[in-house]
Short mmCIF file of C-alpha atoms in Angstrom, two decimals:
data_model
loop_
_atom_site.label_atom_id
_atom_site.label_comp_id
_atom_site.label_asym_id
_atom_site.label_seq_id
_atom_site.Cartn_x
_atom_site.Cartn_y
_atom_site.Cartn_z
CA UNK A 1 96.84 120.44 103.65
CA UNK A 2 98.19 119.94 107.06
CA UNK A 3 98.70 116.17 106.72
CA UNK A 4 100.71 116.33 103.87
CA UNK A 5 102.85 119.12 104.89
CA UNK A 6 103.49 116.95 108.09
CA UNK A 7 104.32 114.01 105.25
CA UNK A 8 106.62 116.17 103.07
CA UNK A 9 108.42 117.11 106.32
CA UNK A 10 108.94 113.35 107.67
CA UNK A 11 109.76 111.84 104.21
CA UNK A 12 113.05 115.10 104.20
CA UNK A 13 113.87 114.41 107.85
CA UNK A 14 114.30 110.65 107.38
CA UNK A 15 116.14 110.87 104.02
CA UNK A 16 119.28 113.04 105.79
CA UNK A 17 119.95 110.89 108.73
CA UNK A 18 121.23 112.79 111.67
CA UNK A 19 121.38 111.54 115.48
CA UNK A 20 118.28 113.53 115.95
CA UNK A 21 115.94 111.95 113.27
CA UNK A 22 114.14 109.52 115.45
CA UNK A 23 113.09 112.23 118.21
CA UNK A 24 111.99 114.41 115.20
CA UNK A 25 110.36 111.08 113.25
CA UNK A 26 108.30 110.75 116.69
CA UNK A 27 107.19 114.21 117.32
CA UNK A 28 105.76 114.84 113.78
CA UNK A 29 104.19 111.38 114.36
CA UNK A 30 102.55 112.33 117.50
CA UNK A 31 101.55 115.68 116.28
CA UNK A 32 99.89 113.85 113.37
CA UNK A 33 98.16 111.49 115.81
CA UNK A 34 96.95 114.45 118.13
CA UNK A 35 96.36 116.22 114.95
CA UNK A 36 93.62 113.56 113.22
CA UNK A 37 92.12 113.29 116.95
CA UNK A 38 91.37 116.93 117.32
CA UNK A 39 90.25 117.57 114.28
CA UNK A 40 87.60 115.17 114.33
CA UNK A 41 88.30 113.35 111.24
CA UNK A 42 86.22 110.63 110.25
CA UNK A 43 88.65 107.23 110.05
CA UNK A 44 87.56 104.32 107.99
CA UNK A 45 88.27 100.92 107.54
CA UNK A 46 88.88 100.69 104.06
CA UNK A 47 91.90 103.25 104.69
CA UNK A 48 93.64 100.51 106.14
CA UNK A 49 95.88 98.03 104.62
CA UNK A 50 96.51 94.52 105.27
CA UNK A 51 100.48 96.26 106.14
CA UNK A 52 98.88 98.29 108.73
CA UNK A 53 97.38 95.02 110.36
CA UNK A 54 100.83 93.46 110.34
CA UNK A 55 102.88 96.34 111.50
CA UNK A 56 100.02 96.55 114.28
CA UNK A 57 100.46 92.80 115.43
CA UNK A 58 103.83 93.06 115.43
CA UNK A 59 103.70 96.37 117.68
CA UNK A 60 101.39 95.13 120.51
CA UNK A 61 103.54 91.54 120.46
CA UNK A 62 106.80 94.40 121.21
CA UNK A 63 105.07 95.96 123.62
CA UNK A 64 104.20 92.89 125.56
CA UNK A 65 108.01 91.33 125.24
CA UNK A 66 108.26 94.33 128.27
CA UNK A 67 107.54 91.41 130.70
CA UNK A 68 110.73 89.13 129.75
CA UNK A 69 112.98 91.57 128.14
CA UNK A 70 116.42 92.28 129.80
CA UNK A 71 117.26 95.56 128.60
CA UNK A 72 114.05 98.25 129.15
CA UNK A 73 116.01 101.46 127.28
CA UNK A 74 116.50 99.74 123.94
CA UNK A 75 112.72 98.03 124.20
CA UNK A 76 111.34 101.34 124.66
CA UNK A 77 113.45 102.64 121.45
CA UNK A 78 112.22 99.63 119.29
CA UNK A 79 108.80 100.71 120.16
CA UNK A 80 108.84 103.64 119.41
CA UNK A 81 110.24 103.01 115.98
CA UNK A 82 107.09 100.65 115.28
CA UNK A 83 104.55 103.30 116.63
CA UNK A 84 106.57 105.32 113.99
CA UNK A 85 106.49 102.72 111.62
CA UNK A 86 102.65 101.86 112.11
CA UNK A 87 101.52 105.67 112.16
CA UNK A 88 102.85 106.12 108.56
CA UNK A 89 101.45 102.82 107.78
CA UNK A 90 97.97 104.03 108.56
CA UNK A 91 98.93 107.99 107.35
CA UNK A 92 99.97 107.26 103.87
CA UNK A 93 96.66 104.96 102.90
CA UNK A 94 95.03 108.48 104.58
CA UNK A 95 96.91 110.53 101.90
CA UNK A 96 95.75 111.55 98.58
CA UNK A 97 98.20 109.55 96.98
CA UNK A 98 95.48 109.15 93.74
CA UNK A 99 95.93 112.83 93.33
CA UNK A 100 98.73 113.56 90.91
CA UNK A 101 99.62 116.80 93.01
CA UNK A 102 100.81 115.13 96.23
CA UNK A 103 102.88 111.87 93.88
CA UNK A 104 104.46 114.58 92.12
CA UNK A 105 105.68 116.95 95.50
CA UNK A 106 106.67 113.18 96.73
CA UNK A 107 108.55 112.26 93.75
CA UNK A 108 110.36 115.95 93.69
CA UNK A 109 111.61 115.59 97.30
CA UNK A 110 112.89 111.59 96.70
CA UNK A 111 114.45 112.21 93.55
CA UNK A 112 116.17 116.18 94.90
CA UNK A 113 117.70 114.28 98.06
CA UNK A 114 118.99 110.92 95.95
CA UNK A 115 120.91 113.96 94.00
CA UNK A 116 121.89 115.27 97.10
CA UNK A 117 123.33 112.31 98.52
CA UNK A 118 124.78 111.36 95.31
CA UNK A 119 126.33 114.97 94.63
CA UNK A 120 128.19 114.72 98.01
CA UNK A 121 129.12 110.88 97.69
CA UNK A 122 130.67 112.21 94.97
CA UNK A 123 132.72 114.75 96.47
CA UNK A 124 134.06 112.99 99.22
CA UNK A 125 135.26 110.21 96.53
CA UNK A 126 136.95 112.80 94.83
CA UNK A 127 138.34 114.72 97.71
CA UNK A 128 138.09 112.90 101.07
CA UNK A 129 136.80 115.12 102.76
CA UNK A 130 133.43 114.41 105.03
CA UNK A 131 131.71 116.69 106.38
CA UNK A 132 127.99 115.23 106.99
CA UNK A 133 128.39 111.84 108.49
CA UNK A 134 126.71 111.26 111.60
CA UNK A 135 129.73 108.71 112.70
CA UNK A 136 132.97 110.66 112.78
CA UNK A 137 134.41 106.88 113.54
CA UNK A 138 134.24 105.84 110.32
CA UNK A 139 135.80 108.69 108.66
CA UNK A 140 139.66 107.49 108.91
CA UNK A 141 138.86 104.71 107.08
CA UNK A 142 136.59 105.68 104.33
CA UNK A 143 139.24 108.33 102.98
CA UNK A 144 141.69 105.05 103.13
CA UNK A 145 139.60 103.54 100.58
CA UNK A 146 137.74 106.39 99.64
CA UNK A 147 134.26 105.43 100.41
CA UNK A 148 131.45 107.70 100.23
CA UNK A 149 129.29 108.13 103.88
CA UNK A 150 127.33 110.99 103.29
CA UNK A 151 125.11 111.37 105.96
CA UNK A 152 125.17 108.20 106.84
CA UNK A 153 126.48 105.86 109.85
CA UNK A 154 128.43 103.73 107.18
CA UNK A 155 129.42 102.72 103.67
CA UNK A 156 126.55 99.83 103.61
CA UNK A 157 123.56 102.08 104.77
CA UNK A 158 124.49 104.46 102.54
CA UNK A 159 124.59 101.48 99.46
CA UNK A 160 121.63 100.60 100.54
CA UNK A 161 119.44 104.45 100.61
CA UNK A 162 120.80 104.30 97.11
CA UNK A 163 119.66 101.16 95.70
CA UNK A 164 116.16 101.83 97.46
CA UNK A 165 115.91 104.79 96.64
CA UNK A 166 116.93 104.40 92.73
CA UNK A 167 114.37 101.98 92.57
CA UNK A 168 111.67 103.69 94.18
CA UNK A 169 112.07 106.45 91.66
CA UNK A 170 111.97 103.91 89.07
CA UNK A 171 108.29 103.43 89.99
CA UNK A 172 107.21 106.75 89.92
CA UNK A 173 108.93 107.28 86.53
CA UNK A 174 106.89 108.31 83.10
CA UNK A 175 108.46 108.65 79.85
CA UNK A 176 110.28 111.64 80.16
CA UNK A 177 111.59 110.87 83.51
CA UNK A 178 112.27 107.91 82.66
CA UNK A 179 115.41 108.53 80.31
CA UNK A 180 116.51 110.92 83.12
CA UNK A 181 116.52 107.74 85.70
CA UNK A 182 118.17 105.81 82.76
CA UNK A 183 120.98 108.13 83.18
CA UNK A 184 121.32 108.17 86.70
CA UNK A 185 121.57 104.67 86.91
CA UNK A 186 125.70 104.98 85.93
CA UNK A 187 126.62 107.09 88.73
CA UNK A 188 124.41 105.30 91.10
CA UNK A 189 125.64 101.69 90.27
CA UNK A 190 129.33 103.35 90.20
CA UNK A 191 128.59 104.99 94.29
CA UNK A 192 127.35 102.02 95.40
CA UNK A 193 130.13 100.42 93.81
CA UNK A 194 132.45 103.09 95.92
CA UNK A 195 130.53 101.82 98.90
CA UNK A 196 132.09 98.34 98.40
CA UNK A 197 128.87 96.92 99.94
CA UNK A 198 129.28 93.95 97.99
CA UNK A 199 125.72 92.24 99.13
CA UNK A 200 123.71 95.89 97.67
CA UNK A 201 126.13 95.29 94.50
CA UNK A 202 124.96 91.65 94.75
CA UNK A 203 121.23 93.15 95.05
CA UNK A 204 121.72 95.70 92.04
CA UNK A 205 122.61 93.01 89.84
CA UNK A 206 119.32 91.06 90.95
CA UNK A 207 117.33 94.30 90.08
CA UNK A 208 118.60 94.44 86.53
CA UNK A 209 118.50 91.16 86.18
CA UNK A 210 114.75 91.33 86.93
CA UNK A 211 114.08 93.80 85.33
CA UNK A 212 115.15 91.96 81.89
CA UNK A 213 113.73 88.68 83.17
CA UNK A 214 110.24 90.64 83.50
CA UNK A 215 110.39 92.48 80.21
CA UNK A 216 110.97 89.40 78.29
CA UNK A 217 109.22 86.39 79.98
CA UNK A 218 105.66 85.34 81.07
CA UNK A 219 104.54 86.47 84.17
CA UNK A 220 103.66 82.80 85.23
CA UNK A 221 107.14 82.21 85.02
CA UNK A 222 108.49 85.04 87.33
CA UNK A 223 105.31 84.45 89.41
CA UNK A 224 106.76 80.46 89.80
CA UNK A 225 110.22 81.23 89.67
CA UNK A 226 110.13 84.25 92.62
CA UNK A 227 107.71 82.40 94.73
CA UNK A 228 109.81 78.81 95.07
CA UNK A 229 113.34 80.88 95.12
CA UNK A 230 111.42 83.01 98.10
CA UNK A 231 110.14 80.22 99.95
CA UNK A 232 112.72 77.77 99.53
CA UNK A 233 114.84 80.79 101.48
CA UNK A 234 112.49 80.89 104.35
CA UNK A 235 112.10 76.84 104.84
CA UNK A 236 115.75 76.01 104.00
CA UNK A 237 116.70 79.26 107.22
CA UNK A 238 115.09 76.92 109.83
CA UNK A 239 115.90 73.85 108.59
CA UNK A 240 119.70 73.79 107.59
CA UNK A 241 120.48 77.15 109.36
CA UNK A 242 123.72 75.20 110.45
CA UNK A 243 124.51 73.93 107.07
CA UNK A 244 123.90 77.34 105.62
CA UNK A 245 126.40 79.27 107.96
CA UNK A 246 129.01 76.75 106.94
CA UNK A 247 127.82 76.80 103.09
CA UNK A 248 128.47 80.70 103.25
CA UNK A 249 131.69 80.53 105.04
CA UNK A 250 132.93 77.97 102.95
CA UNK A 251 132.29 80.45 100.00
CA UNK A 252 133.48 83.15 101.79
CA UNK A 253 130.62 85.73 100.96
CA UNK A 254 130.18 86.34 104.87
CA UNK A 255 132.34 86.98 106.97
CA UNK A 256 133.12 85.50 110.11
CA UNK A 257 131.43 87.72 112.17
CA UNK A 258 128.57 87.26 110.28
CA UNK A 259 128.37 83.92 110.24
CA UNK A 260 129.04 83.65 113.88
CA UNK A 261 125.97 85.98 114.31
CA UNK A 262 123.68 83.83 112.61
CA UNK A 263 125.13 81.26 114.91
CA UNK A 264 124.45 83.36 117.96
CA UNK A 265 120.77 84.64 117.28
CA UNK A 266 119.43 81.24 116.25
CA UNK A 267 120.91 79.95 119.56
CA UNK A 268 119.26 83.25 121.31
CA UNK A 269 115.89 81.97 119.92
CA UNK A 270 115.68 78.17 120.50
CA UNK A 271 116.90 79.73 124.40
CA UNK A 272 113.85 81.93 124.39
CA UNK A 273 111.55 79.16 123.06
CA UNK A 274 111.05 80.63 120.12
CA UNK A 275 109.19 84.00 121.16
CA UNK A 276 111.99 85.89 120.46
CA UNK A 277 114.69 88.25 123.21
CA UNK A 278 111.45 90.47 123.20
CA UNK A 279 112.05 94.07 121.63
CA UNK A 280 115.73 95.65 121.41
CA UNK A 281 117.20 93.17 123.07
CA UNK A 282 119.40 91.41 120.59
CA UNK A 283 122.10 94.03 121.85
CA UNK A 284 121.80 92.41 125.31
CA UNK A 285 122.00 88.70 124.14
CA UNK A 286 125.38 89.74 122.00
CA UNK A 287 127.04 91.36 125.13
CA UNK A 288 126.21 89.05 127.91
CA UNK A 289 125.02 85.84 126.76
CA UNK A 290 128.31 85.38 124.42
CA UNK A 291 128.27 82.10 122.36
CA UNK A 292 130.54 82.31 119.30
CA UNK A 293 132.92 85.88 119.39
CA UNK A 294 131.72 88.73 117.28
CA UNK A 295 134.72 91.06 117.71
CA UNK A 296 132.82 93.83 119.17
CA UNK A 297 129.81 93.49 116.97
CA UNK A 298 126.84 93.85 118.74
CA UNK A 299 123.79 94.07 116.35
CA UNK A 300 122.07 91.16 113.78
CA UNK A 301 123.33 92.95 110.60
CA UNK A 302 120.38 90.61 109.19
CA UNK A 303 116.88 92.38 109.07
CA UNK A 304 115.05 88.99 108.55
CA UNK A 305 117.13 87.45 111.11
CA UNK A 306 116.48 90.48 113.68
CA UNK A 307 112.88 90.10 113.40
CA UNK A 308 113.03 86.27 113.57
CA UNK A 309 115.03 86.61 116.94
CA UNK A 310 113.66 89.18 118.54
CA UNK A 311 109.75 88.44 118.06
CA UNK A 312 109.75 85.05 117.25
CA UNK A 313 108.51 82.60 115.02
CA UNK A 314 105.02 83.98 115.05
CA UNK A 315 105.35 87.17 114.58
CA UNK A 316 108.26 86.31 111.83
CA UNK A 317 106.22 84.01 109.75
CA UNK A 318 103.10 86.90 109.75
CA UNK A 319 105.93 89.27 108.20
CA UNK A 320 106.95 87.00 106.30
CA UNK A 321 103.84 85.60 104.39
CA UNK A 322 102.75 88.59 103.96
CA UNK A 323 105.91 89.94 102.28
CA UNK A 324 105.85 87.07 99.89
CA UNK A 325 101.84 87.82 99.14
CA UNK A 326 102.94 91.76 98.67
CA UNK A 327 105.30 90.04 96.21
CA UNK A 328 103.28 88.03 93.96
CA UNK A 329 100.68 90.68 93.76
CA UNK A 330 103.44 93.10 92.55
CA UNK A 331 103.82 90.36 89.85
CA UNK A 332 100.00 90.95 88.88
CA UNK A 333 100.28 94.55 88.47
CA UNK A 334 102.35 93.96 85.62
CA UNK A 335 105.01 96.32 87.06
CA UNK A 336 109.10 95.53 87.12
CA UNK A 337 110.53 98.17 89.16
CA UNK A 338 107.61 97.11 92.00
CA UNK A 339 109.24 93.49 91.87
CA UNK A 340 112.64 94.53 91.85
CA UNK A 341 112.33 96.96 95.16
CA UNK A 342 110.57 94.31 97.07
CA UNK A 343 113.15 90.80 95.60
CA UNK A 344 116.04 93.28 96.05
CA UNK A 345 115.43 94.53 99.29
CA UNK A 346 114.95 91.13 100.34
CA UNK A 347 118.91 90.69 100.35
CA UNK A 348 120.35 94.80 100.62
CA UNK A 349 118.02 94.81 103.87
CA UNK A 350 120.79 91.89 104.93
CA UNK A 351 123.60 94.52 104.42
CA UNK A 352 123.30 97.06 106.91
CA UNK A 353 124.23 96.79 110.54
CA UNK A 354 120.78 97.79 111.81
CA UNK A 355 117.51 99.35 109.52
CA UNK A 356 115.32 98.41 112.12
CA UNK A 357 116.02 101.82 113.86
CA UNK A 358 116.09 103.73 110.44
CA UNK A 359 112.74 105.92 109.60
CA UNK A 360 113.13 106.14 106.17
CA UNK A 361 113.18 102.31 106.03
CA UNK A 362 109.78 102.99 107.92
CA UNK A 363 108.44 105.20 105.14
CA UNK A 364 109.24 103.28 102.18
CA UNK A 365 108.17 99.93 103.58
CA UNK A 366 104.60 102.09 104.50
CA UNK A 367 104.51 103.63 100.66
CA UNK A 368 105.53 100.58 98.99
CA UNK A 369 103.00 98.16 100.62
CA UNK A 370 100.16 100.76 99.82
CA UNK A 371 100.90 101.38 96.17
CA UNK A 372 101.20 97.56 95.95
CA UNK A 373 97.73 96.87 97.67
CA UNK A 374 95.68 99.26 96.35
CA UNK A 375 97.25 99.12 92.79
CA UNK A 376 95.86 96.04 92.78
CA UNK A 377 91.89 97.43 93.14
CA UNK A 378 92.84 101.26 91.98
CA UNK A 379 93.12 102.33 88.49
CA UNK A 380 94.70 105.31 89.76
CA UNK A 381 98.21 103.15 90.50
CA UNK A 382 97.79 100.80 87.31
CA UNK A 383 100.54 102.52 85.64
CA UNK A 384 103.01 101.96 88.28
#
C-alpha cells in the first residue's frame, strides 16, 4: 500500500510543475529505493522490462561522461533525472498495474489534473491573468497574445502536457469514458491551439490522422508505413543533416535558431568523436564553444537531438531501436491511441526547450513502455 501511495504522490507532483519538483521527484524516489531495501522485498527478473535495461545503459554511460564533461553541476542534475527516470522504470513493472484498483486511482489523478490545467489555461485566455507559472518571464508576453502557461515554464511545454496527456487518457478509456474524452478533445485541440506551438498542433493532427488511418486500414500497412517513415527519419538525420537544416529553413517551419542549433550540436558531436558532450553539458557547448549564433538560446529544443549529442551514437541508436521496436509492437496490440502517443511524441518531444529535465516526461515514458511490453504477453492490458 506504501508503494503506490509513494506512486500516486510522484505521478501529482510531476503533473504541476513547480521549481521544486525535481528535489521532491528525487526524495520520493530515494525513499522508495530505501523503502524496497528495508523491507526485504523479494525483486525478480521478470519485473523488469527491456525499458528498464535501456534507461539503465544509458544511466551508467551518464555517469561515466563525469571524466570528460566540462560542466560538473548540470552532469550531476542530468543524473539525477535518469536515476529518477530508471527508478520509476523498475517501480511501475513492480506495481499492480493488472489490478483494476490502482489503473483506476491512476486514471482519476491524470484525467483530474488535465482538467486542472485545462480549467486554468482557460482562464488566463479569457482574462490574462497568471498566477501559477513557474517563469514570471514569460508572463508579459503571453497576455500579448494571450497564451495559456499554467504551471508551466512556457506555451510549448504546456502544448505538449496536453497532447500527452489527452492521449494517455485515451488509452485508459472504456466506453463510457470514452464519449467523455470525445468531448474533451475540442477544448484541448482549441488550448493547444492558444499555445501556438505549431509543431504539438503539427503532432495533434498526426494523432487523428492515425487514429483514422488505424481504424480503417490493415495493420500490415501501418506496421510498413510507420516503420519506413520512422527509419527513413533516423538514417536520413545522419546522413543529410546539412541538407535537412536547409530543407527546413527553406520552408520556414524552424526557425533560425533552431536550425542553427541543429547546426551547432551535430558539430558538438563529430568534435567529441561521437560519444557525445557527456551528461548536461549541451548548455556548456552553446555558451562557450559558439559556432552559428543562437540569440541567447542555450538548450537543444530537440529531445532526439539532445540525446544524440550528449551520449552519443551508441547510446542514441540503443534508444532509438528500441523506441521503434516499442512501436511496432504497439501496432500488434491492435491498439490506436498506443500508436498515436508513441508516433506523436516522436515530433511534440521536438517542441519544448528541454523535457529531458521534466519528471512527468519520466513517468509516462516508464508507464507507456510497460503497458506496451507486457500488453504484449498479459491479457490483463489486451484491451488497451
Amino acid at each position: 500500500m506504501m508503494f503506490d501511495l509513494l506512486l500516486y504522490l510522484g505521478l501529482i507532483v510531476a503533473l504541476f510543475p513547480t521549481k521544486y519538483t525535481v528535489s521532491i521527484e528525487l526524495a520520493i524516489s530515494i525513499i522508495w529505493v530505501s523503502a524496497f531495501v528495508l523491507t526485504n522485498r523479494k525483486f525478480q527478473m521478470k519485473n523488469l522490462t527491456k525499458y528498464s535495461v535501456v534507461i539503465f545503459i544509458l544511466f551508467i554511460y551518464s555517469l561515466l561522461s563525469y571524466f570528460w564533461v566540462l560542466d560538473k553541476y548540470y552532469w550531476a542534475l542530468y543524473n539525477v533525472m535518469l536515476f529518477i527516470g530508471f527508478s520509476y522504470s523498475v517501480w511501475i513493472p513492480m506495481s499492480s498495474l493488472e489490478k483494476n484498483q490502482l489503473r483506476q486511482r491512476l486514471q482519476a489523478i491524470v484525467e483530474k489534473s488535465l482538467l486542472i490545467h485545462l480549467l486554468i489555461a482557460l482562464f488566463e485566455i479569457v482574462s490574462r491573468r497568471y498566477f501559477f507559472t513557474m517563469n514570471p518571464m514569460m508572463i508579459s508576453y503571453a497576455q500579448m497574445r494571450r497564451n495559456p502557461l499554467t504551471f508551466f515554464h512556457n506555451t510549448n511545454d504546456l502544448a505538449f502536457f496536453l497532447l500527452m496527456t489527452y492521449l494517455l487518457l485515451r488509452i485508459f478509456g472504456d466506453s463510457k469514458k470514452n464519449r467523455f474524452y470525445n468531448f474533451l478533445f475540442l477544448p484541448v485541440s482549441f488550448v493547444i491551439y492558444m499555445t501556438e506551438s505549431r509543431l504539438v498542433l503539427i503532432s495533434l493532427i498526426i494523432a487523428v490522422l492515425l487514429v483514422f488511418v488505424f481504424t480503417y486500414f490493415s495493420k500490415n500497412f501501418i506496421k510498413i508505413s510507420i516503420f519506413l517513415l520512422s527509419i527513413t527519419i533516423v538514417f536520413l538525420t545522419f546522413l543529410f543533416s546539412d541538407l535537412i537544416q536547409n530543407f527546413f529553413q527553406y520552408l520556414r517551419l524552424s526557425e533560425p535558431i533552431r536550425t542553427n542549433l541543429m547546426h551547432n550540436g551535430f558539430e558538438y558531436l563529430k568534435m567529441t568523436k561521437y560519444v557525445g558532450v557527456g551528461a548536461g553539458n549541451i548548455l556548456y557547448y552553446l555558451q562557450n564553444v559558439r559556432l552559428k549564433p543562437t540569440y541567447g538560446i542555450f538548450s537543444m529544443h530537440n529531445w532526439w537531438l539532445e540525446i544524440l549529442v550528449t551520449y552519443g551514437i551508441f547510446c542514441f541508436s540503443i534508444f532509438t531501436f528500441y523506441y521503434l521496436s516499442i512501436i511496432r509492437k504497439a501496432i500488434n496490440l491492435k491498439n490506436k491511441w498506443i500508436v498515436a502517443w508513441f508516433v506523436s511524441f516522436i515530433f511534440a518531444s521536438i517542441s519544448s526547450s528541454n523535457i529531458f529535465t521534466t519528471a512527468w516526461v519520466w513517468i509516462f515514458l516508464a508507464f507507456m513502455f510497460t503497458v506496451t511490453e507486457k500488453g504484449s504477453n498479459n491479457e490483463s492490458f489486451a484491451h488497451f
